[in-house]
């Protein structure tokens, strides 16, 4: 998916992107005043997100060859609804907020949910 007006490109992450994705997750933890909460190592994060059966998938927003936003999700199962998708993190770098990048990432996430044939998409947000 491409937004030619702002030159932001949306695509699925590859293994080489995962260190930058991990950096955004750490940045999110800082923002949430919980810098020590993420305990997964970069090595485990890369291993868990790559290979033939990744534990999670990531959609990235890229501008000028820099990852400026992510939507990290995984597939699950609801005993009442069947196959589902859970959005774990939606992050846009501070300097790029309020430009519609989160909306582009969410639209790509919805398209991925349709491709996976899930019955529901779940996302929980902090109350503050």
CSV table of C-alpha atoms in Angstrom, one decimal:
chain,number,residue,atom,x,y,z
A,1,UNK,CA,0.0,0.0,0.0
A,2,UNK,CA,1.4,3.4,-0.8
A,3,UNK,CA,0.4,7.0,0.1
A,4,UNK,CA,2.1,9.1,-2.6
A,5,UNK,CA,1.2,12.5,-1.0
A,6,UNK,CA,3.4,11.9,2.0
A,7,UNK,CA,5.7,9.3,0.6
A,8,UNK,CA,4.9,6.8,3.3
A,9,UNK,CA,4.9,3.2,2.3
A,10,UNK,CA,3.1,0.4,4.2
A,11,UNK,CA,4.4,-3.2,3.9
A,12,UNK,CA,4.9,-6.3,6.0
A,13,UNK,CA,8.2,-6.3,7.9
A,14,UNK,CA,11.0,-8.7,7.1
A,15,UNK,CA,13.7,-10.1,9.3
A,16,UNK,CA,16.0,-7.2,8.7
A,17,UNK,CA,13.4,-4.8,10.0
A,18,UNK,CA,13.0,-6.5,13.3
A,19,UNK,CA,15.8,-4.6,15.2
A,20,UNK,CA,14.1,-1.3,14.3
A,21,UNK,CA,10.7,-2.7,15.2
A,22,UNK,CA,12.2,-3.7,18.6
A,23,UNK,CA,13.5,-0.2,19.0
A,24,UNK,CA,10.0,1.2,18.6
A,25,UNK,CA,8.6,-1.2,21.2
A,26,UNK,CA,11.3,0.0,23.6
A,27,UNK,CA,10.3,3.6,22.8
A,28,UNK,CA,6.7,2.8,23.5
A,29,UNK,CA,7.7,1.3,26.9
A,30,UNK,CA,9.5,4.6,27.7
A,31,UNK,CA,6.4,6.6,26.7
A,32,UNK,CA,4.3,4.4,29.0
A,33,UNK,CA,6.7,4.9,31.9
A,34,UNK,CA,7.5,1.2,31.9
A,35,UNK,CA,11.0,1.1,30.4
A,36,UNK,CA,11.9,-2.1,32.3
A,37,UNK,CA,8.7,-4.1,31.4
A,38,UNK,CA,9.8,-5.4,28.0
A,39,UNK,CA,12.0,-8.4,29.0
A,40,UNK,CA,12.3,-10.2,25.7
A,41,UNK,CA,15.8,-9.9,24.2
A,42,UNK,CA,16.4,-8.6,20.7
A,43,UNK,CA,17.7,-12.0,19.7
A,44,UNK,CA,14.5,-13.8,21.0
A,45,UNK,CA,12.4,-11.1,19.4
A,46,UNK,CA,14.0,-11.7,16.0
A,47,UNK,CA,13.8,-15.5,16.4
A,48,UNK,CA,10.2,-15.4,17.5
A,49,UNK,CA,9.2,-13.1,14.6
A,50,UNK,CA,10.9,-14.9,11.8
A,51,UNK,CA,11.2,-18.4,10.4
A,52,UNK,CA,8.5,-20.7,9.0
A,53,UNK,CA,6.1,-20.2,11.9
A,54,UNK,CA,6.5,-16.7,13.4
A,55,UNK,CA,4.8,-16.0,16.7
A,56,UNK,CA,3.8,-12.5,15.5
A,57,UNK,CA,3.7,-10.4,12.4
A,58,UNK,CA,4.4,-6.7,11.8
A,59,UNK,CA,3.2,-4.2,9.3
A,60,UNK,CA,5.6,-1.2,9.0
A,61,UNK,CA,5.2,2.4,7.8
A,62,UNK,CA,8.3,3.6,6.1
A,63,UNK,CA,9.3,7.2,5.1
A,64,UNK,CA,12.7,7.9,3.5
A,65,UNK,CA,13.9,4.3,4.2
A,66,UNK,CA,13.1,4.8,8.0
A,67,UNK,CA,10.6,2.7,9.9
A,68,UNK,CA,8.4,5.4,11.5
A,69,UNK,CA,5.5,3.2,12.6
A,70,UNK,CA,4.4,-0.4,13.3
A,71,UNK,CA,1.4,-2.5,13.8
A,72,UNK,CA,2.4,-5.8,15.6
A,73,UNK,CA,-0.2,-8.5,15.7
A,74,UNK,CA,-0.7,-12.2,16.2
A,75,UNK,CA,-3.3,-14.7,15.3
A,76,UNK,CA,-5.3,-16.5,18.0
A,77,UNK,CA,-8.4,-18.4,18.6
A,78,UNK,CA,-11.7,-17.6,20.4
A,79,UNK,CA,-13.7,-20.5,21.6
A,80,UNK,CA,-16.8,-18.5,20.8
A,81,UNK,CA,-15.9,-16.9,17.5
A,82,UNK,CA,-13.1,-19.0,16.0
A,83,UNK,CA,-10.0,-17.5,14.4
A,84,UNK,CA,-9.1,-14.1,15.6
A,85,UNK,CA,-6.4,-11.5,15.3
A,86,UNK,CA,-5.0,-9.5,18.2
A,87,UNK,CA,-3.3,-6.1,17.7
A,88,UNK,CA,-0.6,-6.0,20.4
A,89,UNK,CA,1.1,-2.7,19.5
A,90,UNK,CA,0.3,0.2,17.2
A,91,UNK,CA,3.2,2.7,17.4
A,92,UNK,CA,4.1,5.8,15.4
A,93,UNK,CA,7.2,7.7,16.2
A,94,UNK,CA,6.5,11.0,18.0
A,95,UNK,CA,7.7,13.2,15.1
A,96,UNK,CA,5.3,11.6,12.7
A,97,UNK,CA,2.1,11.5,14.7
A,98,UNK,CA,-1.1,13.3,13.6
A,99,UNK,CA,-0.2,12.7,9.9
A,100,UNK,CA,-2.5,9.8,9.3
A,101,UNK,CA,0.2,7.1,9.6
A,102,UNK,CA,-1.7,5.3,12.3
A,103,UNK,CA,-4.8,5.2,10.1
A,104,UNK,CA,-2.7,3.8,7.2
A,105,UNK,CA,-1.3,1.1,9.5
A,106,UNK,CA,-4.8,0.2,10.9
A,107,UNK,CA,-6.2,0.0,7.4
A,108,UNK,CA,-3.4,-2.4,6.4
A,109,UNK,CA,-4.2,-4.4,9.6
A,110,UNK,CA,-7.8,-4.7,8.6
A,111,UNK,CA,-6.8,-5.9,5.1
A,112,UNK,CA,-4.5,-8.5,6.7
A,113,UNK,CA,-7.4,-9.6,9.0
A,114,UNK,CA,-9.6,-10.1,5.9
A,115,UNK,CA,-6.8,-12.1,4.2
A,116,UNK,CA,-6.4,-14.3,7.2
A,117,UNK,CA,-10.2,-14.9,7.3
A,118,UNK,CA,-10.5,-14.0,11.0
A,119,UNK,CA,-13.8,-13.5,12.7
A,120,UNK,CA,-12.7,-10.7,14.9
A,121,UNK,CA,-10.0,-8.2,15.5
A,122,UNK,CA,-9.1,-7.4,19.2
A,123,UNK,CA,-7.2,-4.5,20.5
A,124,UNK,CA,-7.0,-3.2,24.1
A,125,UNK,CA,-5.8,0.3,24.9
A,126,UNK,CA,-4.7,1.9,28.2
A,127,UNK,CA,-7.3,4.0,30.0
A,128,UNK,CA,-5.1,7.0,30.2
